[in-house]
CSV table of C-alpha atoms in Angstrom, one decimal:
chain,number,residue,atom,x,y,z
A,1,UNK,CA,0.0,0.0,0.0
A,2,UNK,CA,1.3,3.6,-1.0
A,3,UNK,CA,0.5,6.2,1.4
A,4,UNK,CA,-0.2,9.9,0.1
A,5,UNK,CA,2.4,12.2,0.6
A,6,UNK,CA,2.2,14.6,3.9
A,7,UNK,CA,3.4,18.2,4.2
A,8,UNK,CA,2.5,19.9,7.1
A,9,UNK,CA,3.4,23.7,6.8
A,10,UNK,CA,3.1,26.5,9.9
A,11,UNK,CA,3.8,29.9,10.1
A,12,UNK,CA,2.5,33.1,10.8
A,13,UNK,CA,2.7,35.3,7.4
A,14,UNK,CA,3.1,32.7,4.5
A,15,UNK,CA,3.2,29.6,2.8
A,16,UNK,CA,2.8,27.9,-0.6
A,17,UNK,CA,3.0,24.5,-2.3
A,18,UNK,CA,3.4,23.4,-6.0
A,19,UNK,CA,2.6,19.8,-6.5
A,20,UNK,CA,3.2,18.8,-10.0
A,21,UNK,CA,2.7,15.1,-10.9
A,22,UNK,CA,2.8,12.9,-14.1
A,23,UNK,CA,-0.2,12.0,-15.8
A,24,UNK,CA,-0.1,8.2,-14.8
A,25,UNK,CA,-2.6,6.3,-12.8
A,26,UNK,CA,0.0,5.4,-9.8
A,27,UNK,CA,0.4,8.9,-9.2
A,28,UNK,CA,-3.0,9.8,-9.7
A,29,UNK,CA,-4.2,7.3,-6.8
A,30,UNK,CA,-0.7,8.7,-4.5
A,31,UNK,CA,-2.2,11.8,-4.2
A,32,UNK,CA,-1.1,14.8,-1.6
A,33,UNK,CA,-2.1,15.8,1.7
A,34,UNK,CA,-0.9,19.2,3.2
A,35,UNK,CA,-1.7,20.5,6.8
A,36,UNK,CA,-1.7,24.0,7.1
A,37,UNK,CA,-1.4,26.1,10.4
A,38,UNK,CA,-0.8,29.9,10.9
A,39,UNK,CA,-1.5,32.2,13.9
A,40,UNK,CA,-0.8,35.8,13.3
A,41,UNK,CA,-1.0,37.2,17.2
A,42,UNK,CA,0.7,40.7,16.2
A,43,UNK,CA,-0.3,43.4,13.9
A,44,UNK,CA,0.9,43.7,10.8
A,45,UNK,CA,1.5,47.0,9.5
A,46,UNK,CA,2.1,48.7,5.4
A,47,UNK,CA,2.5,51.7,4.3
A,48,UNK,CA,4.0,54.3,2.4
A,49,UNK,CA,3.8,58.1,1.0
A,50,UNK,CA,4.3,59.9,-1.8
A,51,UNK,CA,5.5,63.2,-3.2
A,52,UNK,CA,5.9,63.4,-6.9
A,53,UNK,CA,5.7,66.8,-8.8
A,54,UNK,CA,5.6,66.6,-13.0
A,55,UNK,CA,6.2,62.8,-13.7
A,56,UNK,CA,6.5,61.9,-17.4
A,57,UNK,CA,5.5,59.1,-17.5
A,58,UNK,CA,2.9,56.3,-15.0
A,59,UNK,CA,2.7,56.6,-11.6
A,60,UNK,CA,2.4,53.3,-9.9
A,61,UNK,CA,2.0,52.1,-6.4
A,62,UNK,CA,1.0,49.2,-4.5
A,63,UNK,CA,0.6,48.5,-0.4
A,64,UNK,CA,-0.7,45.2,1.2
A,65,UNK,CA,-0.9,44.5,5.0
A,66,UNK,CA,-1.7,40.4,4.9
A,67,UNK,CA,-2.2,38.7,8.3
A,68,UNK,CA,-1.7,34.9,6.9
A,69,UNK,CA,-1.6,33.4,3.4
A,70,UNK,CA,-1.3,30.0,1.6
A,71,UNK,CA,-1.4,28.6,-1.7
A,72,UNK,CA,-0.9,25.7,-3.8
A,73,UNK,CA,-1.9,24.1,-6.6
A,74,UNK,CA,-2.3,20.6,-8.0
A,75,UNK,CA,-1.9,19.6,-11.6
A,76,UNK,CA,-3.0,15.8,-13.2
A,77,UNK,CA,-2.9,14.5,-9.6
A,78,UNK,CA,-5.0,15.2,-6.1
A,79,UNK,CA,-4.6,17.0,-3.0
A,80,UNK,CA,-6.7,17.5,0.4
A,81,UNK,CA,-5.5,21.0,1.8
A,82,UNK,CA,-6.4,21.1,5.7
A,83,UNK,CA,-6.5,24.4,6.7
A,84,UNK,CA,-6.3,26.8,9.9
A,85,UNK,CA,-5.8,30.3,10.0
A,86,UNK,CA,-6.2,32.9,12.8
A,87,UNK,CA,-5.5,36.5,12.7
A,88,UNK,CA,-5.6,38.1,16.1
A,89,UNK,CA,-4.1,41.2,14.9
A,90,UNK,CA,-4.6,44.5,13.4
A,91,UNK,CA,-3.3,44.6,9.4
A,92,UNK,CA,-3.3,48.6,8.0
A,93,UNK,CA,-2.4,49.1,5.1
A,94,UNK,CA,-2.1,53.2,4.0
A,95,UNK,CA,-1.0,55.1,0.7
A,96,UNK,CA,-0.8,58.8,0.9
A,97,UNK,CA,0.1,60.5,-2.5
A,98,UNK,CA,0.8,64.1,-3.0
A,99,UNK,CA,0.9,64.5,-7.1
A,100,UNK,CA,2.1,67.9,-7.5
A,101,UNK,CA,2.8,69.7,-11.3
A,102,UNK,CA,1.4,67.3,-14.2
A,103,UNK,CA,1.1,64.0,-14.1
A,104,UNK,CA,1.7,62.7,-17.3
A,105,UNK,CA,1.5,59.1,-17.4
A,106,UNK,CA,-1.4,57.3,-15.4
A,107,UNK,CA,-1.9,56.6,-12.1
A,108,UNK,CA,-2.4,53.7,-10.5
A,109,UNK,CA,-2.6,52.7,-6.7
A,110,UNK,CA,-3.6,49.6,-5.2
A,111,UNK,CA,-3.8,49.5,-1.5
A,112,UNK,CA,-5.2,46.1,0.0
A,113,UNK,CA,-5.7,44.5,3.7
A,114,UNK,CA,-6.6,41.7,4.7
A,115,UNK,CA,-6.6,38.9,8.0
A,116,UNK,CA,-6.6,35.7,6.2
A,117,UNK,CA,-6.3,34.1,2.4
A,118,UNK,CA,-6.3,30.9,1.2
A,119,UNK,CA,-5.6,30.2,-2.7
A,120,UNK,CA,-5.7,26.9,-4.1
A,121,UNK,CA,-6.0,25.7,-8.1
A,122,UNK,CA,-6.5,22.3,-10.1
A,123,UNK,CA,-5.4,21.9,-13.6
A,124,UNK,CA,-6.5,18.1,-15.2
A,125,UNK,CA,-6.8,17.3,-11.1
A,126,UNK,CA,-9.1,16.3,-7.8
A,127,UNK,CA,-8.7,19.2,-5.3
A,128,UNK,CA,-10.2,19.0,-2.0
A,129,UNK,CA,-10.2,21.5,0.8
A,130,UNK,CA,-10.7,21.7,4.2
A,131,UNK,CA,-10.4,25.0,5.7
A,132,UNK,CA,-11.0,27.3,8.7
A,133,UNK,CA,-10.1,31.0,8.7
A,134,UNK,CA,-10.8,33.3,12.1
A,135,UNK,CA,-10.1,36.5,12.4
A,136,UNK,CA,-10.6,37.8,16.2
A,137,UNK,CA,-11.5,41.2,17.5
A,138,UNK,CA,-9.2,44.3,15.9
A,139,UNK,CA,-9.2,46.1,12.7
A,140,UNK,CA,-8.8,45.1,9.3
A,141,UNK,CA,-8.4,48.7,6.8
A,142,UNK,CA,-7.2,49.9,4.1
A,143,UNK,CA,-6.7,53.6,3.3
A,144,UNK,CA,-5.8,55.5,0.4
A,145,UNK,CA,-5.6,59.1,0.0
A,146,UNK,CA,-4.9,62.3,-2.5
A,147,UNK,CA,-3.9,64.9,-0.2
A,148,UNK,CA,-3.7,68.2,-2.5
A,149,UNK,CA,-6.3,69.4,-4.7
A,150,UNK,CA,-3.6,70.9,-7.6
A,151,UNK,CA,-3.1,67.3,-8.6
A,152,UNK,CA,-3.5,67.2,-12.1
A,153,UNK,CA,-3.8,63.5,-13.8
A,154,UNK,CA,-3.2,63.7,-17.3
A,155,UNK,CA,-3.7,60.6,-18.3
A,156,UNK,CA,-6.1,59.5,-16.0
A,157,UNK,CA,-6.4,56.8,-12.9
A,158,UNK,CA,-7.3,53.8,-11.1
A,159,UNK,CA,-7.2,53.6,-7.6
A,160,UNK,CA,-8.5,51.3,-5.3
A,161,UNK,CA,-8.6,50.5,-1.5
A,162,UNK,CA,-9.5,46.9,-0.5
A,163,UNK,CA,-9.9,45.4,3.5
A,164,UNK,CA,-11.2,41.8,3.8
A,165,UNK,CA,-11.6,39.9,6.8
A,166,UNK,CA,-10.9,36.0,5.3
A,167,UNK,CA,-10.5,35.5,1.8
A,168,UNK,CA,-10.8,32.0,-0.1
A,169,UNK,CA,-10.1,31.5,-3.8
A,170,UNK,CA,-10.3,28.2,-5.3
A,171,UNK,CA,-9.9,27.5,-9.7
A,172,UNK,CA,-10.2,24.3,-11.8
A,173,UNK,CA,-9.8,23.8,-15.2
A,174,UNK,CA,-10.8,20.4,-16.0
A,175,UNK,CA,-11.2,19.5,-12.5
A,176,UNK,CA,-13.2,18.3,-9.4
A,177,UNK,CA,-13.3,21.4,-6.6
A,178,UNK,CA,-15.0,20.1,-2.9
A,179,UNK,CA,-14.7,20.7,0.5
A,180,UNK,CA,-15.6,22.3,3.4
A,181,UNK,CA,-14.9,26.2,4.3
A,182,UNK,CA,-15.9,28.4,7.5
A,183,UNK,CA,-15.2,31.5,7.8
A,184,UNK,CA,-15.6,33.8,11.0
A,185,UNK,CA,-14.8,37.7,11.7
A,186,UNK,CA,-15.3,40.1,14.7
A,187,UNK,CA,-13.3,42.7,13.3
A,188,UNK,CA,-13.9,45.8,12.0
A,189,UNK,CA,-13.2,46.3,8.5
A,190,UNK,CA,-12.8,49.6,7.2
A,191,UNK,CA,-11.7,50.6,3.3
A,192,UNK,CA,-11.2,54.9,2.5
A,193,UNK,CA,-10.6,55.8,-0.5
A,194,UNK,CA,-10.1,59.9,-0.7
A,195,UNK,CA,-9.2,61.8,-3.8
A,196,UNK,CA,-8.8,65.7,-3.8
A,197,UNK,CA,-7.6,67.0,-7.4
A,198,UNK,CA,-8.0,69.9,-10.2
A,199,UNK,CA,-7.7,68.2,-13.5
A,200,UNK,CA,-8.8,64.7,-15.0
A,201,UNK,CA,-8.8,65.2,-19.0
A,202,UNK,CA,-9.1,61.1,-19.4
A,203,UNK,CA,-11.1,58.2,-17.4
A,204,UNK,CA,-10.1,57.8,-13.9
A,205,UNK,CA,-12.0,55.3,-11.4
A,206,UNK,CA,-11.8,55.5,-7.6
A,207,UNK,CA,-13.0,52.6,-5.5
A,208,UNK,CA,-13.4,50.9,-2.1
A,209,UNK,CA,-14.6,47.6,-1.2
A,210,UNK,CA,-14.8,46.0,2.5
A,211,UNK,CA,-15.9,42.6,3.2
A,212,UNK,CA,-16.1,40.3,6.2
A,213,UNK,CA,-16.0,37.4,4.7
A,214,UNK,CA,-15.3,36.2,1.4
A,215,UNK,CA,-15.4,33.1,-1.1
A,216,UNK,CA,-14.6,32.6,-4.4
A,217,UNK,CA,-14.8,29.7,-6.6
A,218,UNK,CA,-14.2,29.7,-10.6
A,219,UNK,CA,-13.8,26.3,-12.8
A,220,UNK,CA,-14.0,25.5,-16.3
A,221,UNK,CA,-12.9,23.3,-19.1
A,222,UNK,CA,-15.8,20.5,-18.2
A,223,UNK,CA,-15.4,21.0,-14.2
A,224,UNK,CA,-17.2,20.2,-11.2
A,225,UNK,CA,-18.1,21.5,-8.0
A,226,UNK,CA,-19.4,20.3,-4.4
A,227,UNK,CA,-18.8,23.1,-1.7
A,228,UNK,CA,-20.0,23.6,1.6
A,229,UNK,CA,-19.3,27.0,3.0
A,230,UNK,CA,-20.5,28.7,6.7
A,231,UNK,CA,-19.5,32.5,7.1
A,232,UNK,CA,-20.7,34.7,10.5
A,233,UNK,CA,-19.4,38.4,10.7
A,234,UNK,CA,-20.4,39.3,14.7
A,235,UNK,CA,-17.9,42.9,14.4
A,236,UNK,CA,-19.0,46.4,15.0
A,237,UNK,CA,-18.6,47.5,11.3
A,238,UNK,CA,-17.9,46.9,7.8
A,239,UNK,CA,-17.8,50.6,5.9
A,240,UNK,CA,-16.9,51.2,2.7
A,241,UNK,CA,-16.3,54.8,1.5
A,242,UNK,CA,-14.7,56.6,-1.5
A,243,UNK,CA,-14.9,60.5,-2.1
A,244,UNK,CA,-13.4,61.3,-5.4
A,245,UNK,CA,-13.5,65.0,-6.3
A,246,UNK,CA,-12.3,67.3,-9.0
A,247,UNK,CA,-12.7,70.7,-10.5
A,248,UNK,CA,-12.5,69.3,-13.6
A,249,UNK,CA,-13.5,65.8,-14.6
A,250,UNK,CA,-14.0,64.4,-17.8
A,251,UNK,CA,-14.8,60.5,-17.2
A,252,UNK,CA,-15.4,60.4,-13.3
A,253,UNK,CA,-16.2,57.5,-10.9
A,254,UNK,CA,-16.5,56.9,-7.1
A,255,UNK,CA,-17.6,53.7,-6.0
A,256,UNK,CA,-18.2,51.6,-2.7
A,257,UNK,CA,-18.8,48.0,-2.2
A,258,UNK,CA,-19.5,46.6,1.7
A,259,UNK,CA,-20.7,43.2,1.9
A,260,UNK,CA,-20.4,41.1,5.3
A,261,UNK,CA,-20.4,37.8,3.5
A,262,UNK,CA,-20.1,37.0,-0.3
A,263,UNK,CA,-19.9,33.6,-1.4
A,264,UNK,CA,-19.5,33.6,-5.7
A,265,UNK,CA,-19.5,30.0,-7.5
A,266,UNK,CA,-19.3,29.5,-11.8
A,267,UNK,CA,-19.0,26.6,-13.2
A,268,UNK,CA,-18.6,25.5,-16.8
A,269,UNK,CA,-18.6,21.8,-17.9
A,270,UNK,CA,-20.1,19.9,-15.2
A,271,UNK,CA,-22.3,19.9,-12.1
A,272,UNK,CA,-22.4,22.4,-9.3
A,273,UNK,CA,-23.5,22.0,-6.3
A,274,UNK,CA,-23.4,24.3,-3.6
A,275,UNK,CA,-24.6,24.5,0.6
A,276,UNK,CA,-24.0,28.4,2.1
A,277,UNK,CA,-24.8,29.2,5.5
A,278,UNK,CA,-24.7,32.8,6.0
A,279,UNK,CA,-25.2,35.3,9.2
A,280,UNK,CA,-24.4,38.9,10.0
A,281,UNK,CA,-24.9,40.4,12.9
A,282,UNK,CA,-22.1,43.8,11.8
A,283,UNK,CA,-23.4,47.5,10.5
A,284,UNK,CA,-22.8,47.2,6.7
A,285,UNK,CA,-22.6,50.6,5.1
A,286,UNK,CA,-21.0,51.8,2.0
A,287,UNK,CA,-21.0,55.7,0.8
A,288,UNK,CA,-19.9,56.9,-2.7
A,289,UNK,CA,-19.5,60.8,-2.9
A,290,UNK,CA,-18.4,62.3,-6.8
A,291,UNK,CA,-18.0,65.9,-6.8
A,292,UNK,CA,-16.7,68.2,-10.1
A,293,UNK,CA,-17.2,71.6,-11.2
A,294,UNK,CA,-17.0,71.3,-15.1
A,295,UNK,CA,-17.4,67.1,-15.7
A,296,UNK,CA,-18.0,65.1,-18.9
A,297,UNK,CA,-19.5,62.3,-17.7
A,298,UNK,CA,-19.7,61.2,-13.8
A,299,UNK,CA,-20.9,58.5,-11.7
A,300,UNK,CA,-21.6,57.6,-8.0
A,301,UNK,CA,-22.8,54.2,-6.7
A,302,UNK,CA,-22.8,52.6,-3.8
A,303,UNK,CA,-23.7,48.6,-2.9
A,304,UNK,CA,-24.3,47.5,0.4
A,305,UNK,CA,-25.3,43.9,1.3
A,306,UNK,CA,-25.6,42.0,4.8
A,307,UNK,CA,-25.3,38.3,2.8
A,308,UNK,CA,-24.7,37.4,-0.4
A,309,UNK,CA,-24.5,34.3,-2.8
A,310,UNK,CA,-24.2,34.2,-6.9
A,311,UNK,CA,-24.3,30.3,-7.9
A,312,UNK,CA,-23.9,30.0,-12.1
A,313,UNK,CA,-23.2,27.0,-14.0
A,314,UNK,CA,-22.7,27.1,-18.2
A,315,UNK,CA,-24.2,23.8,-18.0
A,316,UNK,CA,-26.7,21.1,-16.9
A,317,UNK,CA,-27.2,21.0,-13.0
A,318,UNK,CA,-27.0,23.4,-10.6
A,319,UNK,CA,-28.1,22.6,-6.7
A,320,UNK,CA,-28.3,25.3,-4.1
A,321,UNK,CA,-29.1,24.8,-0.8
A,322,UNK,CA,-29.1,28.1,0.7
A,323,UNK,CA,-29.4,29.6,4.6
A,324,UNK,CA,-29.1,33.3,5.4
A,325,UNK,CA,-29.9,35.7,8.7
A,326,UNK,CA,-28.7,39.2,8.9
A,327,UNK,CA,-29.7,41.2,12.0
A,328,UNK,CA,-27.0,44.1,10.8
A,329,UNK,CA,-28.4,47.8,9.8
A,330,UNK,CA,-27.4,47.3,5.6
A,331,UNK,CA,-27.2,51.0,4.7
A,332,UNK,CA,-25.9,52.3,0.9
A,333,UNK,CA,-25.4,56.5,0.3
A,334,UNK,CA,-24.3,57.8,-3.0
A,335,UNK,CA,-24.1,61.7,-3.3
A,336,UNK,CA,-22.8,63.6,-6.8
A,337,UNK,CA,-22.7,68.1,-6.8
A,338,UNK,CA,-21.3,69.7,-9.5
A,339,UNK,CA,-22.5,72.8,-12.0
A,340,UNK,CA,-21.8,72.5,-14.9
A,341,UNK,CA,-21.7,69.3,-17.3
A,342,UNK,CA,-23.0,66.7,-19.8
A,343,UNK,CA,-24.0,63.0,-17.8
A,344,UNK,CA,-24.6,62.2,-14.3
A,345,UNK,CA,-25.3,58.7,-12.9
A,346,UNK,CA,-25.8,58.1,-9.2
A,347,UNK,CA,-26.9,54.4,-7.6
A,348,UNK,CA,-27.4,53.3,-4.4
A,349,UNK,CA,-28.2,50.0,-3.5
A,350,UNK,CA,-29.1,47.8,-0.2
A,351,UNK,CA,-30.1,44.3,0.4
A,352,UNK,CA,-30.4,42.8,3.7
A,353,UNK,CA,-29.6,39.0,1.9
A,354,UNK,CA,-29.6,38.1,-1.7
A,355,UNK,CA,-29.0,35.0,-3.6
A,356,UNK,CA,-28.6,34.5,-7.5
A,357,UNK,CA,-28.8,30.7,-8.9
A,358,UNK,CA,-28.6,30.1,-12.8
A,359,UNK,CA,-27.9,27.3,-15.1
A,360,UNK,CA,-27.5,26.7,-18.8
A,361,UNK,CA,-31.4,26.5,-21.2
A,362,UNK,CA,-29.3,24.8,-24.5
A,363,UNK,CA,-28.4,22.4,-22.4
A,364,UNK,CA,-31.6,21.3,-21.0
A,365,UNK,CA,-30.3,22.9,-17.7
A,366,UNK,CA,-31.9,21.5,-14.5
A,367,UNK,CA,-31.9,23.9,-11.2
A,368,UNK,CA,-33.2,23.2,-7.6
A,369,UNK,CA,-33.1,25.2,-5.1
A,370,UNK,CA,-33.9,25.5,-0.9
A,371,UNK,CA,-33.8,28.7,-0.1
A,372,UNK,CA,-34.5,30.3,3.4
A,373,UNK,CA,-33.9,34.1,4.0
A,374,UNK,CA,-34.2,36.1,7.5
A,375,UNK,CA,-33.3,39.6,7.8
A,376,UNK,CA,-34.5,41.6,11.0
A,377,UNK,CA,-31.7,44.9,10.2
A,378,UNK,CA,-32.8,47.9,8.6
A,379,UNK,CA,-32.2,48.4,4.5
A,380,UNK,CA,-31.6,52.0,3.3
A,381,UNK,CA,-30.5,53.1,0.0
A,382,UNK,CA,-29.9,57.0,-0.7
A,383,UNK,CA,-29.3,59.0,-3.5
A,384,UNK,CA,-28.4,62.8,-3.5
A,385,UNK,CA,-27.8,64.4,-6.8
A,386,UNK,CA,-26.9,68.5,-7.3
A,387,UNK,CA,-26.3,70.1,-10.4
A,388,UNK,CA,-26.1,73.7,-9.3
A,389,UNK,CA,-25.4,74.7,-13.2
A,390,UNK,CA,-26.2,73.4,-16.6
A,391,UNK,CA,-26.2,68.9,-17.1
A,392,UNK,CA,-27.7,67.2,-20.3
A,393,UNK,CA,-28.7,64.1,-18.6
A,394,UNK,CA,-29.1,62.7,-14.7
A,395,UNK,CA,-29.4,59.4,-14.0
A,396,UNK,CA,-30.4,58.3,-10.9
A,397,UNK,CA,-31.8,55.3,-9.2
A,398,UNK,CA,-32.1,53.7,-5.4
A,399,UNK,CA,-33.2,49.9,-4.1
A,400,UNK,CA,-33.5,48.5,-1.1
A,401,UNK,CA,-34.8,45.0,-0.5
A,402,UNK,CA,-34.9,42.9,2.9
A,403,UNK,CA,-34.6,39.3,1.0
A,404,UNK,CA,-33.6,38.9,-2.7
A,405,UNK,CA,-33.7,35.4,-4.3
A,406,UNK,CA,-33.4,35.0,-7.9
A,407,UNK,CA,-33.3,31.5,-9.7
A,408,UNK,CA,-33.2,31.2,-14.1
A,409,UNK,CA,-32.0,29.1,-16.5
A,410,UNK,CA,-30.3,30.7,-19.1
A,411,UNK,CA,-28.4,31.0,-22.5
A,412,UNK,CA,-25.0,30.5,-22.2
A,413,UNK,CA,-22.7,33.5,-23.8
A,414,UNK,CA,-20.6,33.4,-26.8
């Protein structure tokens, strides 16, 4: 008898595994079995600042502040990751940017945090995990900021400020994806993303998202799935807020995302089958704020969600078995002023729980679906629109919904 392999890893800030194996059916039945265990009981801390006056060409920056992270991947073999992670820290991560003169070239700033994350991928292979991921009472943010209102950003920008509690991502491509994954956070998890500049003659999009809890699955290439996944967010808060403002904006965007658990599964190929057990007992609140004088075209939405769960399979059968209960105030505020310009869009959006569940209609798709929903928080969605001058079109819309559920079978794309 051959046993699998073992490889037990433990750390406090990183680990990853590669197993590559021959396509034979001895190696296939070996298979390999990795034990992961990290414990981050200090903060963990990023940052940096910048003062650049009349760069030529891009401006580029990136800041991350990660408690613990693993991957690994498994290609024409199998592997059973066991997981544990706990974060009992605080991880910042801060940009400040003072962009003084021209900036020629365009900017772009990432600035992430995050408590736990767990990556794992199958090519041609059987991946299985089983994973745990706990982040206890602190503060997970991320913060990005434009300090002087002279910036002027030629060609444009992309910025974005990210905090997440736990994070799982799992891929296949021609493979089988199962397990088991729970998720908990009492933190409070915070992503700003302030902007404060004078000229934007090309697109530029500022963003924030903040998330409890997170899970992502993605498999294709004839695929399967069969997940189980439990998230609770018990923390204060989970806020979201971008303020991007100019005195003159051609192509202008502020956007928020705040969720306190997301759980997202596609499939292509095969069946999908999927168990979420959702609760949220945090605030949730996301605010969008676009300001310009003169402006082209500008937008500001907001999305804030208690629980949330997208299931979508290109193909026959889809199963969802899906529990949710948020007791959290869900609370979504976008806000645009300006005088003088052509388009305006503002969106706000709120749901106390939501789930989306879809399969494939040319291929004689089959979908079932248990779905129960509670939600005892309040939902608000606001919009505030000013045009104090001239505009040739506003666009605005708001939607708040306690329980959301949504199940189709559709046409597959090209």
């Amino acid at each position: 008898m051959v046993r699998p392999a073992r490889i037990r890893l433990a750390g406090t800030i990183g680990a990853t595994l590669l197993c590559v194996a021959a396509a034979t059916e001895a190696m296939a039945q070996d298979g390999t079995i990795v034990l992961n265990n990290q414990i981050q009981m200090g903060d963990v801390v990023a940052g940096q600042t910048l003062n650049v006056v009349d760069a030529d060409e891009q401006v580029t920056v990136s800041t991350s502040a990660q408690g613990n992270s693993f991957s690994g991947a498994v290609e024409n073999d199998s592997i059973t990751v066991d997981s544990t992670q706990e974060m009992n820290g605080d991880a910042l991560a801060t940009t400040t940017m003072t962009l003084g003169g021209d900036t020629a070239g365009r900017l772009t700033a990432t600035t992430q945090a995050g408590g736990n994350y767990l990556a794992a991928s199958a090519y041609g292979a059987d991946l299985r995990v089983d994973a745990s991921q706990l982040v206890t009472d602190g503060e997970v943010a991320a913060n990005s900021t434009i300090t002087n209102d002279s910036a002027r950003l030629l060609a444009g920008a992309t910025v974005e400020a990210s905090a997440i509690g736990n994070a799982t991502a799992m891929g296949g491509e021609a493979s089988t994806v199962t397990g088991v994954i729970s998720q908990g956070s009492s933190a409070t998890i915070r992503a700003s993303n302030l902007a404060s500049t004078q000229y934007i003659p090309a697109q530029a999009a500022f963003s924030s998202q903040a998330m409890a809890n997170a899970v992502a699955v993605n498999s294709d290439a004839a695929s399967n799935q069969s997940l189980y996944v439990r998230q609770r967010s018990t923390g204060d808060l989970i806020e979201a807020g971008t303020s991007a403002n100019a005195g003159n904006a051609w192509d202008l965007a502020g956007r928020a995302r705040a969720s306190a658990n997301q759980a997202v599964f596609q499939n292509q190929g095969g069946a999908l089958i999927a168990e979420t057990d959702q609760g949220n007992d945090a605030q949730v609140r996301a605010t969008a704020i676009t300001t310009a004088y003169d402006y082209g075209a500008v937008e500001a939405y907001a999305r804030a969600a208690g629980n949330d769960v997208s299931v979508g399979n290109n193909d026959v059968y889809v199963e969802i078995d899906n529990t949710q209960f948020n007791s959290g105030g869900v609370d979504a505020t976008a806000t645009f002023s300006g005088t003088n310009g052509y388009d305006v869009y503002v969106g706000a959006d709120a749901v106390g729980n939501s789930v989306t569940g879809y399969a494939c209609s040319e291929c004689a798709g089959y979908l079932t679906a248990t779905n129960v929903q509670t939600n005892n928080g309040s939902v608000t969605a606001t919009a505030n629109t000013t045009v104090a001058g001239s505009s040739r079109a506003v666009i605005t819309g708001t939607n708040a919904v306690g329980n959301a559920a949504t199940f189709y079978v559709s046409r597959p794309g090209p």
